[in-house]
Tab-separated table of C-alpha atoms and ligand atoms in Angstrom:
chain	number	residue	atom	x	y	z
A	1	MET	CA	18.028	-14.063	-18.007
A	2	LYS	CA	17.228	-12.644	-14.444
A	3	THR	CA	19.187	-11.421	-11.383
A	4	PRO	CA	17.782	-11.744	-7.911
A	5	PRO	CA	18.683	-8.951	-5.398
A	6	CYS	CA	22.085	-9.961	-4.141
A	7	VAL	CA	22.971	-8.871	-0.643
A	8	LEU	CA	26.441	-9.316	1.247
A	9	THR	CA	26.205	-9.961	4.951
A	10	ILE	CA	29.433	-9.386	6.885
A	11	ALA	CA	28.898	-11.258	10.071
A	12	GLY	CA	29.821	-14.123	12.401
A	13	SER	CA	28.665	-17.980	12.059
A	14	ASP	CA	26.622	-19.018	14.731
A	15	SER	CA	26.895	-22.910	14.751
A	16	GLY	CA	23.276	-23.153	16.319
A	17	GLY	CA	21.943	-21.678	13.340
A	18	GLY	CA	19.921	-18.919	15.319
A	19	ALA	CA	21.818	-15.819	14.709
A	20	GLY	CA	24.477	-14.312	12.561
A	21	VAL	CA	25.359	-15.243	9.056
A	22	GLN	CA	23.005	-18.070	9.324
A	23	ALA	CA	19.918	-16.078	9.991
A	24	ASP	CA	20.947	-13.388	7.695
A	25	ALA	CA	21.235	-15.863	4.884
A	26	ARG	CA	17.843	-17.462	5.730
A	27	THR	CA	16.163	-14.068	5.936
A	28	ILE	CA	17.588	-12.716	2.610
A	29	GLN	CA	16.637	-16.396	1.092
A	30	ALA	CA	12.989	-15.979	2.441
A	31	LEU	CA	12.782	-12.709	0.867
A	32	GLY	CA	13.545	-13.772	-2.591
A	33	GLY	CA	17.251	-12.470	-2.479
A	34	PHE	CA	20.533	-14.045	-2.917
A	35	ALA	CA	22.949	-14.057	-0.195
A	36	CYS	CA	26.752	-13.664	-0.304
A	37	THR	CA	28.674	-13.889	3.061
A	38	ALA	CA	31.835	-12.787	4.601
A	39	ILE	CA	32.530	-14.332	7.754
A	40	THR	CA	34.156	-12.338	10.367
A	41	ALA	CA	34.256	-14.815	13.417
A	42	VAL	CA	33.258	-18.459	14.228
A	43	THR	CA	31.009	-19.073	17.239
A	44	ALA	CA	30.707	-22.423	18.787
A	45	GLN	CA	27.139	-21.925	20.234
A	46	ASN	CA	23.795	-23.326	20.650
A	47	THR	CA	20.505	-22.248	22.051
A	48	ARG	CA	21.905	-22.185	25.579
A	49	GLY	CA	24.909	-20.030	24.827
A	50	ILE	CA	28.573	-19.552	23.504
A	51	ALA	CA	31.136	-22.196	24.472
A	52	ALA	CA	33.884	-20.476	22.412
A	53	TRP	CA	34.606	-18.275	19.695
A	54	ARG	CA	37.360	-17.025	17.390
A	55	PRO	CA	37.864	-14.004	15.194
A	56	VAL	CA	38.640	-14.270	11.598
A	57	SER	CA	41.724	-12.252	10.476
A	58	PRO	CA	40.947	-8.827	9.205
A	59	ASP	CA	42.775	-9.410	5.981
A	60	LEU	CA	40.906	-12.694	5.384
A	61	ILE	CA	37.493	-10.592	6.066
A	62	ALA	CA	38.533	-7.993	3.624
A	63	ALA	CA	39.493	-10.577	0.951
A	64	GLN	CA	36.102	-12.275	1.232
A	65	ILE	CA	34.375	-8.905	0.841
A	66	ALA	CA	36.728	-7.881	-2.053
A	67	ALA	CA	36.313	-11.302	-3.910
A	68	VAL	CA	32.256	-10.859	-3.619
A	69	LEU	CA	32.150	-7.160	-4.648
A	70	ASP	CA	34.607	-8.053	-7.611
A	71	ASP	CA	32.224	-10.146	-9.236
A	72	LEU	CA	28.621	-10.499	-8.091
A	73	PRO	CA	26.004	-7.649	-8.424
A	74	VAL	CA	25.738	-6.941	-4.683
A	75	ALA	CA	22.836	-4.194	-4.172
A	76	ALA	CA	22.964	-3.949	-0.511
A	77	ILE	CA	25.453	-5.001	2.400
A	78	LYS	CA	25.059	-5.640	6.080
A	79	THR	CA	27.576	-5.847	9.002
A	80	GLY	CA	26.775	-7.756	12.043
A	81	LEU	CA	29.600	-9.128	14.478
A	82	LEU	CA	32.799	-7.353	13.872
A	83	PRO	CA	35.517	-8.915	16.047
A	84	GLY	CA	37.446	-5.907	17.093
A	85	ALA	CA	39.167	-2.495	16.028
A	86	ALA	CA	41.364	-3.821	13.172
A	87	ALA	CA	38.323	-5.648	11.649
A	88	VAL	CA	36.220	-2.819	11.545
A	89	ARG	CA	39.006	-0.789	10.143
A	90	ALA	CA	39.704	-3.422	7.363
A	91	VAL	CA	35.725	-3.573	6.450
A	92	ALA	CA	35.516	0.197	6.405
A	93	THR	CA	38.659	0.542	4.199
A	94	VAL	CA	37.082	-2.132	1.296
A	95	LEU	CA	33.678	-0.540	1.600
A	96	ASP	CA	35.135	2.851	0.921
A	97	ALA	CA	35.749	1.695	-2.469
A	98	HIS	CA	32.173	0.929	-3.261
A	99	PRO	CA	30.379	4.079	-1.717
A	100	HIS	CA	27.168	3.595	-3.686
A	101	ILE	CA	26.154	0.307	-2.300
A	102	PRO	CA	23.468	0.957	0.578
A	103	LEU	CA	25.000	-0.396	3.920
A	104	VAL	CA	23.169	-1.298	7.109
A	105	VAL	CA	25.287	-1.554	10.065
A	106	ASP	CA	24.006	-3.665	12.935
A	107	PRO	CA	26.296	-2.942	15.929
A	108	VAL	CA	26.398	-6.426	17.443
A	109	LEU	CA	28.700	-5.574	20.440
A	110	GLY	CA	27.935	-8.734	22.479
A	111	SER	CA	25.741	-11.528	22.822
A	112	THR	CA	22.719	-11.559	25.224
A	113	SER	CA	24.397	-14.372	27.178
A	114	GLY	CA	27.374	-11.885	27.926
A	115	THR	CA	30.088	-12.455	25.451
A	116	ARG	CA	31.655	-9.339	24.290
A	117	PHE	CA	32.484	-9.267	20.830
A	118	LEU	CA	33.511	-5.657	20.199
A	119	PRO	CA	35.362	-3.967	22.956
A	120	PRO	CA	35.267	-0.244	23.472
A	121	ALA	CA	38.158	0.692	21.159
A	122	GLY	CA	36.456	-1.079	18.290
A	123	VAL	CA	33.259	0.760	19.231
A	124	ARG	CA	35.200	4.065	18.782
A	125	VAL	CA	36.419	2.764	15.338
A	126	LEU	CA	33.025	1.915	14.106
A	127	LEU	CA	31.825	5.180	15.097
A	128	LYS	CA	34.595	7.004	13.546
A	129	GLU	CA	35.161	4.867	10.351
A	130	LEU	CA	32.250	2.845	9.479
A	131	LEU	CA	29.312	4.973	10.500
A	132	PRO	CA	30.059	7.671	7.991
A	133	ARG	CA	29.689	5.049	5.440
A	134	ALA	CA	26.420	3.656	6.636
A	135	THR	CA	22.989	4.115	5.146
A	136	LEU	CA	21.512	2.975	8.471
A	137	VAL	CA	22.728	1.837	11.875
A	138	THR	CA	20.263	-0.304	14.037
A	139	PRO	CA	21.203	-0.273	17.700
A	140	ASN	CA	19.189	-1.732	20.366
A	141	TRP	CA	18.947	0.199	23.808
A	142	PRO	CA	21.936	-1.229	25.206
A	143	GLU	CA	23.872	-0.794	21.987
A	144	ALA	CA	22.784	2.807	21.766
A	145	GLU	CA	23.768	3.602	25.221
A	146	ALA	CA	27.281	2.139	24.807
A	147	MET	CA	27.837	4.009	21.333
A	148	THR	CA	26.539	7.475	22.836
A	149	GLY	CA	27.043	7.439	26.507
A	150	VAL	CA	23.390	8.628	26.605
A	151	ARG	CA	21.314	6.650	29.302
A	152	ILE	CA	18.177	5.503	27.930
A	153	ARG	CA	14.658	5.546	29.876
A	154	THR	CA	12.517	7.696	27.743
A	155	SER	CA	11.303	8.462	24.199
A	156	ALA	CA	13.316	11.746	24.449
A	157	ASP	CA	16.333	9.810	25.544
A	158	VAL	CA	15.923	7.585	22.560
A	159	GLU	CA	15.647	10.569	20.236
A	160	GLY	CA	18.621	12.151	21.823
A	161	ALA	CA	20.882	9.136	21.297
A	162	ALA	CA	19.693	9.032	17.541
A	163	GLN	CA	20.853	12.558	17.075
A	164	ARG	CA	24.001	11.931	18.475
A	165	LEU	CA	24.647	8.713	16.168
A	166	LEU	CA	23.460	10.831	13.165
A	167	ALA	CA	26.272	13.322	13.963
A	168	SER	CA	28.810	10.362	13.326
A	169	GLY	CA	27.644	10.865	9.685
A	170	CYS	CA	25.395	8.192	8.925
A	171	ARG	CA	22.233	8.668	6.946
A	172	ALA	CA	19.739	7.193	9.361
A	173	VAL	CA	19.451	5.456	12.651
A	174	LEU	CA	16.932	3.010	13.960
A	175	ILE	CA	16.995	2.641	17.641
A	176	LYS	CA	15.277	-0.706	18.569
A	177	GLY	CA	12.905	-0.614	21.555
A	178	GLY	CA	13.089	-4.460	22.256
A	179	HIS	CA	14.739	-3.869	25.564
A	180	GLY	CA	12.339	-1.283	26.766
A	181	PRO	CA	9.561	-1.603	29.068
A	182	GLY	CA	5.782	-2.293	28.352
A	183	ARG	CA	3.639	-4.292	26.055
A	184	ILE	CA	4.361	-2.243	23.110
A	185	CYS	CA	7.677	-2.231	21.181
A	186	ARG	CA	8.449	1.028	20.106
A	187	ASP	CA	11.295	1.509	17.493
A	188	CYS	CA	12.581	4.936	16.437
A	189	LEU	CA	13.788	5.731	12.991
A	190	VAL	CA	15.447	8.949	12.413
A	191	VAL	CA	16.599	9.935	8.758
A	192	ALA	CA	19.066	12.810	8.714
A	193	GLY	CA	17.186	16.140	8.138
A	194	LYS	CA	13.643	14.532	8.994
A	195	LYS	CA	11.425	14.335	11.934
A	196	PRO	CA	11.688	10.945	13.994
A	197	VAL	CA	9.303	8.073	12.899
A	198	TRP	CA	8.169	5.784	15.632
A	199	PHE	CA	7.115	2.238	14.599
A	200	GLU	CA	5.207	0.447	17.232
A	201	SER	CA	3.812	-3.028	17.512
A	202	PRO	CA	2.679	-5.413	20.348
A	203	ARG	CA	5.482	-7.207	22.085
A	204	ILE	CA	5.394	-10.881	21.150
A	205	LYS	CA	5.629	-13.319	24.076
A	206	THR	CA	8.107	-16.151	22.803
A	207	ARG	CA	11.457	-17.522	23.964
A	208	ASN	CA	12.502	-17.747	20.318
A	209	THR	CA	14.245	-14.593	20.279
A	210	HIS	CA	17.765	-15.325	19.167
A	211	GLY	CA	18.832	-13.548	16.096
A	212	THR	CA	15.846	-10.950	16.036
A	213	GLY	CA	18.399	-7.984	15.300
A	214	CYS	CA	20.205	-10.172	12.505
A	215	VAL	CA	16.774	-11.130	10.813
A	216	LEU	CA	15.650	-7.485	11.076
A	217	SER	CA	18.893	-5.844	9.652
A	218	ALA	CA	19.021	-8.581	6.813
A	219	ALA	CA	15.552	-7.896	5.812
A	220	ILE	CA	16.237	-4.120	5.672
A	221	ALA	CA	19.172	-4.703	3.526
A	222	LEU	CA	17.107	-6.959	1.257
A	223	ARG	CA	14.567	-4.330	0.821
A	224	LEU	CA	16.974	-1.491	0.151
A	225	ALA	CA	18.529	-3.754	-2.410
A	226	ARG	CA	15.014	-3.965	-3.912
A	227	GLY	CA	15.174	-0.223	-4.009
A	228	ASP	CA	12.717	0.844	-1.251
A	229	SER	CA	13.371	3.876	0.852
A	230	ILE	CA	14.929	3.721	4.332
A	231	LYS	CA	11.606	4.149	5.968
A	232	ALA	CA	9.701	1.777	3.436
A	233	ALA	CA	12.521	-0.655	3.994
A	234	THR	CA	12.412	-0.528	7.812
A	235	GLY	CA	8.671	-1.005	7.958
A	236	ALA	CA	8.763	-3.837	5.648
A	237	ALA	CA	11.343	-5.683	7.614
A	238	ARG	CA	9.714	-5.193	10.846
A	239	LEU	CA	6.444	-6.696	9.604
A	240	PHE	CA	8.704	-9.513	8.178
A	241	LEU	CA	10.310	-10.085	11.745
A	242	ILE	CA	6.891	-9.811	13.440
A	243	ALA	CA	5.405	-12.593	11.223
A	244	GLY	CA	8.405	-14.784	11.770
A	245	LEU	CA	8.275	-14.063	15.561
A	246	GLY	CA	4.799	-14.868	15.675
A	247	ALA	CA	4.762	-17.888	13.523
A	248	GLY	CA	7.818	-19.278	15.712
A	249	ARG	CA	6.067	-19.107	19.066
A	250	ARG	CA	5.396	-22.966	19.193
A	251	THR	CA	8.724	-24.049	17.701
A	252	VAL	CA	10.867	-25.888	19.811
A	253	LEU	CA	14.579	-25.971	18.895
A	254	GLY	CA	16.971	-26.544	21.684
A	255	ALA	CA	16.796	-25.903	25.475
A	256	GLY	CA	17.342	-22.223	25.449
A	257	ALA	CA	16.438	-19.304	23.159
A	258	GLY	CA	15.372	-20.682	19.982
A	259	PRO	CA	15.688	-18.828	16.573
A	260	ALA	CA	13.624	-15.913	15.795
A	261	LEU	CA	13.275	-17.001	12.228
A	262	VAL	CA	12.851	-20.818	11.202
B	1	PXL	O1	22.596	-11.571	17.734
B	1	PXL	C1	23.655	-11.231	17.752
B	1	PXL	C2	24.792	-12.005	17.421
B	1	PXL	C3	25.187	-12.060	16.262
B	1	PXL	N1	26.011	-12.885	15.503
B	1	PXL	C4	26.635	-13.843	16.170
B	1	PXL	C5	26.068	-14.032	17.336
B	1	PXL	C6	25.046	-13.332	17.999
B	1	PXL	C7	24.733	-13.502	19.258
B	1	PXL	O2	25.004	-14.193	19.916
B	1	PXL	O3	26.410	-15.140	17.968
B	1	PXL	C8	27.413	-14.822	15.416
């Protein structure tokens, strides 16, 4: 008998396959895990952008999570797109009944192409009700700015924003530097009570970037499911994403931003 590491992703469907639950499941599978899914929203999109989207009702999101956790040996959970304050609250409520499963919160507030998924009222509920339950939260610069009100330009700003997010009660914060300037991508991990750790890597020149945040947070969740520390899981997940972005530079899928991981 054997049981693969089981990860539950609570995220939106991307019909184009690049981001969301499709990216998460592909990542978890590629790393030898088994993906369970709770779909939070359905988007009609391709590599060029989002044509339409609808939220799944909070009670149906909660029912999917409860059904999975009632049976499967989920060893880590990640959240992505959460479509509104009521959805965030519903997720937080079910997850509070399972306090020992590591939780990675990828605060997907909107799409790069400009669709807003979680309005400010939802961000407030995320900070107040879901982050206290989170092992790790993984905002990029614009998301960290929206969540803290801190304007980010320098490394000191990043560390300041991370401290603010820690104050909401999560165990650790990873502020991703992909939106920052320069040829080096610098991600800052702060685990509560420890000094900031900076992960640095050359920026990869590719148009296939859709779903990078999804791949990273799903890979971190998978590594946490395998028992890694937050720092080890983050380092391993970054290397996995970097390898995927590098390997995908010559991939052509669609006319727009192709998938970060194929
Ligand atoms: O990459 C953020 C993201 C996550 N989940 C879904 C998305 C997007 C961006 O478009 O559509 C479903």
